[in-house]
Short mmCIF file of C-alpha atoms in Angstrom, two decimals:
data_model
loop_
_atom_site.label_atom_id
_atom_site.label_comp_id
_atom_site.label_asym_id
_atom_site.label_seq_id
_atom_site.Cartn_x
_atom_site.Cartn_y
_atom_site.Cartn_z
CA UNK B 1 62.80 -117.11 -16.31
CA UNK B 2 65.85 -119.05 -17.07
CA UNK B 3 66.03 -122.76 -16.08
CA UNK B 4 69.15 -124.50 -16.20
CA UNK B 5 69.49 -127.78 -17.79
CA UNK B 6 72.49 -130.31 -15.77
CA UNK B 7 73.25 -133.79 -17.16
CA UNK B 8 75.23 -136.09 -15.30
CA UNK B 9 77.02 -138.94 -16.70
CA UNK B 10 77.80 -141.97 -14.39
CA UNK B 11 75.89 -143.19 -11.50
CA UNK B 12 75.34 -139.91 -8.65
CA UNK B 13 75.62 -141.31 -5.03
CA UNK B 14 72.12 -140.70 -3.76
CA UNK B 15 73.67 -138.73 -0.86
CA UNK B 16 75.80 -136.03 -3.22
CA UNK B 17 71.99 -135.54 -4.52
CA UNK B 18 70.41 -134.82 -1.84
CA UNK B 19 73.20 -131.99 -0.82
CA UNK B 20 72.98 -130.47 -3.75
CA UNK B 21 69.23 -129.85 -4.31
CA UNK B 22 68.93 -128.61 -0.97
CA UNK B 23 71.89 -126.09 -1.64
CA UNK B 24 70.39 -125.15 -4.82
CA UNK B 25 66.49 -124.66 -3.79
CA UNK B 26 68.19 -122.25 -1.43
CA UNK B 27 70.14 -120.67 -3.90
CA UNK B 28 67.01 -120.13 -5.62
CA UNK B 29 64.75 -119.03 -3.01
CA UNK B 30 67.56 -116.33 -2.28
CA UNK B 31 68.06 -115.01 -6.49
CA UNK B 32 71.05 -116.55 -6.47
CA UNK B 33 70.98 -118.84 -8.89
CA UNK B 34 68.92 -119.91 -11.47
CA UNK B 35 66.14 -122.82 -11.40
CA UNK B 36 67.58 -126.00 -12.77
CA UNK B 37 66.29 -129.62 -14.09
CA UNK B 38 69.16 -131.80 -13.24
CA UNK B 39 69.35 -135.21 -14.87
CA UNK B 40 71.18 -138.01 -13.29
CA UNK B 41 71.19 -142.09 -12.75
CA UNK B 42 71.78 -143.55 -9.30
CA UNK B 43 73.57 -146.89 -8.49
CA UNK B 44 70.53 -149.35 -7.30
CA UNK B 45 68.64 -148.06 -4.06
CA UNK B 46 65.51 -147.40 -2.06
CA UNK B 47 64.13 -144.48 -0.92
CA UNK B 48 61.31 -143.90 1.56
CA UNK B 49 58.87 -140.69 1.02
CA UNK B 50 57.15 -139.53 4.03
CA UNK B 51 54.06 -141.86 3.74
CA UNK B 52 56.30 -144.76 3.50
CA UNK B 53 55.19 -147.98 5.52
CA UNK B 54 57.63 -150.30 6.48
CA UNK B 55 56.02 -153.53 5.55
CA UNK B 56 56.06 -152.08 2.26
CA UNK B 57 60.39 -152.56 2.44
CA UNK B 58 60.26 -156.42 1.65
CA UNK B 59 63.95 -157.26 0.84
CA UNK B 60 65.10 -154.39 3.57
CA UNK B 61 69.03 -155.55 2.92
CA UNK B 62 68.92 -155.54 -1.01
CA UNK B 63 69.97 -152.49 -1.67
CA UNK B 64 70.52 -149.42 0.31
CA UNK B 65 67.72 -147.86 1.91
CA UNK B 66 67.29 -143.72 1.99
CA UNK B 67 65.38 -141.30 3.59
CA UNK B 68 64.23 -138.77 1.06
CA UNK B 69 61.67 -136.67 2.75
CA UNK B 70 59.98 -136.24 0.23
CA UNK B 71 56.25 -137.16 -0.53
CA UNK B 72 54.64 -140.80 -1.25
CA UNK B 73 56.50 -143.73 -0.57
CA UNK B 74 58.92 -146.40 -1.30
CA UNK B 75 60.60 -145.81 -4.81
CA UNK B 76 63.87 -147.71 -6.73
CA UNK B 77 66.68 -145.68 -8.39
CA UNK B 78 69.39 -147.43 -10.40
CA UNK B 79 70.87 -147.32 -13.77
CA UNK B 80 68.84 -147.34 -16.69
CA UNK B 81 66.33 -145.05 -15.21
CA UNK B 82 66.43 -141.81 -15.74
CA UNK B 83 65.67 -139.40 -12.79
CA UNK B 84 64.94 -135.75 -13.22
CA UNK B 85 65.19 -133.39 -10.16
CA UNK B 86 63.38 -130.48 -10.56
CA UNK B 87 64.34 -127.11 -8.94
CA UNK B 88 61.66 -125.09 -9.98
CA UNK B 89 60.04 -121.93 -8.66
CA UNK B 90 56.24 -123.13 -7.62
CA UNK B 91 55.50 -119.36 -6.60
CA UNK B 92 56.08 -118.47 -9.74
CA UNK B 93 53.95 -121.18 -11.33
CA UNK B 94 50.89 -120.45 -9.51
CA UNK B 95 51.02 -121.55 -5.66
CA UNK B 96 48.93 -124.76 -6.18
CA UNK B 97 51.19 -128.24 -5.63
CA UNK B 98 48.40 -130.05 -6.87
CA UNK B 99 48.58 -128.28 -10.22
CA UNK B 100 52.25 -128.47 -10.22
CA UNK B 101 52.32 -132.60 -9.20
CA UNK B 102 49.77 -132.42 -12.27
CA UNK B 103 51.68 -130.63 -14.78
CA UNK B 104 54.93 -132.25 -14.16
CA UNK B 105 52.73 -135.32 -14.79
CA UNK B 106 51.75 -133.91 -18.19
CA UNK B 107 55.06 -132.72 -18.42
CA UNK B 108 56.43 -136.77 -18.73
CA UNK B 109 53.21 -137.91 -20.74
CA UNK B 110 54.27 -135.36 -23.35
CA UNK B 111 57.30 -136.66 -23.54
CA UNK B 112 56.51 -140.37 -23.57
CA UNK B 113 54.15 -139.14 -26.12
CA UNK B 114 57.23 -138.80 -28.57
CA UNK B 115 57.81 -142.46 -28.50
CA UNK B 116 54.15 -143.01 -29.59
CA UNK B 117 53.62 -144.35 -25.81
CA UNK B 118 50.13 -143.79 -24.21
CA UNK B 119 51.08 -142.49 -20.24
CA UNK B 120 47.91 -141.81 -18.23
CA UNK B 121 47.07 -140.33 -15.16
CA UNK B 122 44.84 -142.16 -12.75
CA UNK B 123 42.88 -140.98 -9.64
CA UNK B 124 44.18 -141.72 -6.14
CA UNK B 125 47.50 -143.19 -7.76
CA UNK B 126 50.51 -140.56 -8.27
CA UNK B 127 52.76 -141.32 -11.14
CA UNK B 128 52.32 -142.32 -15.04
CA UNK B 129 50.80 -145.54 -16.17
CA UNK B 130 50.36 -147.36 -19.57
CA UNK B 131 48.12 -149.79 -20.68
CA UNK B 132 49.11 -153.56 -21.05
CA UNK B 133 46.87 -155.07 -23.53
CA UNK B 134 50.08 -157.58 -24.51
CA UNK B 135 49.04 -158.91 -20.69
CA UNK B 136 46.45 -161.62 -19.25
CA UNK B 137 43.81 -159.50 -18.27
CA UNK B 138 42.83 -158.86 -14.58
CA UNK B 139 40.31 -160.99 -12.42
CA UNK B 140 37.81 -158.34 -12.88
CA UNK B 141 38.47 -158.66 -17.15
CA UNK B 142 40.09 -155.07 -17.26
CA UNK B 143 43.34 -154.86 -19.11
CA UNK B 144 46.35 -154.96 -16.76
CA UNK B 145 48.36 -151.24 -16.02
CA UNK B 146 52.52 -150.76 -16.04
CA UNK B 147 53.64 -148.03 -14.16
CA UNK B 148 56.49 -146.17 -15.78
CA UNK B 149 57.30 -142.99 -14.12
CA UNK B 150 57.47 -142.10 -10.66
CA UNK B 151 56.95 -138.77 -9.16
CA UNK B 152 57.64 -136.85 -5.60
CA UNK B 153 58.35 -133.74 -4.64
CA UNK B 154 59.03 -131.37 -1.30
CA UNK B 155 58.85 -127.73 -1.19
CA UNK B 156 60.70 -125.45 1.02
CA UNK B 157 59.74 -121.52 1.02
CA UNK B 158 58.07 -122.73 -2.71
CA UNK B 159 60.89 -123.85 -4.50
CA UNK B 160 60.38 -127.88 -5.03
CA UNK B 161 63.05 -130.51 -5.29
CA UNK B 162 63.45 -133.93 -6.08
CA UNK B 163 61.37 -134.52 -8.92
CA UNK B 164 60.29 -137.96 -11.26
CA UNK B 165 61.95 -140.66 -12.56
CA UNK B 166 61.14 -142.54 -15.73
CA UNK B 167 61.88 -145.69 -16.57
CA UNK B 168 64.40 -146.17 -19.92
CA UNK B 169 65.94 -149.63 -19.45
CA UNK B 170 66.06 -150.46 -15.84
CA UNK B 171 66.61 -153.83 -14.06
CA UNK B 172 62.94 -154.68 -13.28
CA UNK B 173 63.71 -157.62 -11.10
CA UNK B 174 65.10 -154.46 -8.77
CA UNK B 175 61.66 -152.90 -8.20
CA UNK B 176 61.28 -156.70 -6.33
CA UNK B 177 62.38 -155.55 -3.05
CA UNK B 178 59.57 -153.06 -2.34
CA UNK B 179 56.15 -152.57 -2.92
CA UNK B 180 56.69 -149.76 -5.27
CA UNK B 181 54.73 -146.20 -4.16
CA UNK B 182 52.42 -149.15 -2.22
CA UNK B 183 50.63 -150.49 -4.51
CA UNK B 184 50.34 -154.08 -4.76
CA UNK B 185 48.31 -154.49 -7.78
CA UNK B 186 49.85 -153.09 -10.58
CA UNK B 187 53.07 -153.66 -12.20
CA UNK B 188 56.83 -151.72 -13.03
CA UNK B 189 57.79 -151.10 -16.60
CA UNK B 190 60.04 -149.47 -18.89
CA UNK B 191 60.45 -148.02 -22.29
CA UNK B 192 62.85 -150.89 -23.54
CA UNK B 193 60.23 -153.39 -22.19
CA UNK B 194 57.33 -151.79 -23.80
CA UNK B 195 59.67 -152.93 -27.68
CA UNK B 196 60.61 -149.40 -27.79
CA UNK B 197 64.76 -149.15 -28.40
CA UNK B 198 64.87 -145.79 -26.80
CA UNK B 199 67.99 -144.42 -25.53
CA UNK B 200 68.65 -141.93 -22.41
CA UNK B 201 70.32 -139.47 -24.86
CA UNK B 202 66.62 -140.02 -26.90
CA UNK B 203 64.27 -139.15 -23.79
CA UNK B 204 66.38 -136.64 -22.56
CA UNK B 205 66.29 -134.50 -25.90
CA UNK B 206 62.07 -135.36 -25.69
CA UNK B 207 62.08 -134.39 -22.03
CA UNK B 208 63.96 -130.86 -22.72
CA UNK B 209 61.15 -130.39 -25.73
CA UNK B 210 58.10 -131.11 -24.04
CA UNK B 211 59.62 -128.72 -20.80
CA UNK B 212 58.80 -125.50 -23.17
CA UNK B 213 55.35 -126.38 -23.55
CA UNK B 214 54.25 -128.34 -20.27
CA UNK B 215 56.28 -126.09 -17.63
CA UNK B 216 56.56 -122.28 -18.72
CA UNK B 217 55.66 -120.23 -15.41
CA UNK B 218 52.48 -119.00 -15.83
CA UNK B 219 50.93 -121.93 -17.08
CA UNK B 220 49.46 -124.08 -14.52
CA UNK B 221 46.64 -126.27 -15.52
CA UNK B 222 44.52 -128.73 -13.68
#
């Protein structure tokens, strides 16, 4: 199955996104066109998944505010991060969104994993987390967790689109204006944070490696 691989250079209006995923998870549904990864940056924005609350929008006139459709709930795009939207076949990998939220999950810890970063999975919270032991630890004693990749994904006739963003070198002060996926106690950070001088042309090499070994149809694993 052939994926194709789209890099974008400059900041994609969230809108011209939107169209084109849409057009091209048709395209694929139909055998039109191949699936793709498509890698872009946005200029600074909010999005709202469908379990978005609106409490959880605290600086509602910050930046502007989208309506993605897709799952979980309030996210930040902007430059520095690096978003991947995934046009993949789920049909083909198995049926199971669970095992597909999971793998593209594993999918971004392998590539972290190139940078000698730790990302973890942990229950109830979508997403990719790292350990903060550089951090005061928590009331409870427990050392404090970053989270540094997003994820969210629709499906339509089993093709998915939009996808996961990791953070490279983000404005963090950005993530301010929402309660990020809506949780309150953890934290937002980012490979350049983390002392780690990794550049967008670095994770998207890692992210096209780890793809052949995390994604191949066929391959689910929960």
């Amino acid at each position: 199955m052939t994926v194709d691989w789209i890099t974008t250079q400059g900041l994609t209006p969230y809108p011209e996104a939107l169209a084109f995923m849409e057009a091209r998870a048709e395209a694929i549904r139909a055998g039109t066109a191949n699936e793709c990864i498509w890698l872009v940056e946005h200029p600074p924005l909010y999005t709202s998944g469908t379990s978005a609350r609106s409490e959880d929008l605290t600086d509602p006139d910050r930046f502007p505010v989208f309506e993605a459709r897709r799952g979980g709930q309030y996210t930040y795009h902007g430059p520095g991060q690096r978003v991947a939207y995934v046009m993949l076949d789920v049909a083909a990998r198995g049926r199971d969104v669970r095992c597909f939220v999971r793998d593209l999950e594993r999918w971004v810890i392998a590539a972290l994993a190139e940078f000698n970063v730790k990302g973890q999975i942990r229950p109830g919270r979508v997403g990719v987390w790292v350990d903060r032991p550089d951090k005061p630890l928590g009331p409870d004693g427990s050392v404090q967790e970053d989270k540094i990749a997003a994820l969210g994904i629709r499906l339509r006739k089993w093709v998915s689109f939009h996808g996961l963003s990791i953070n490279v070198e983000p404005d963090l002060s950005h993530f301010d204006g929402i309660v990020p996926c809506g949780i309150r106690d953890h934290g937002v950070t980012s490979l350049v944070d983390l002392g780690l001088p990794v550049t967008m042309t670095d994770l998207d090499l890692a992210l096209r490696r780890t793809f052949l070994t995390e994604m191949e149809p066929g391959r689910i694993s929960c």
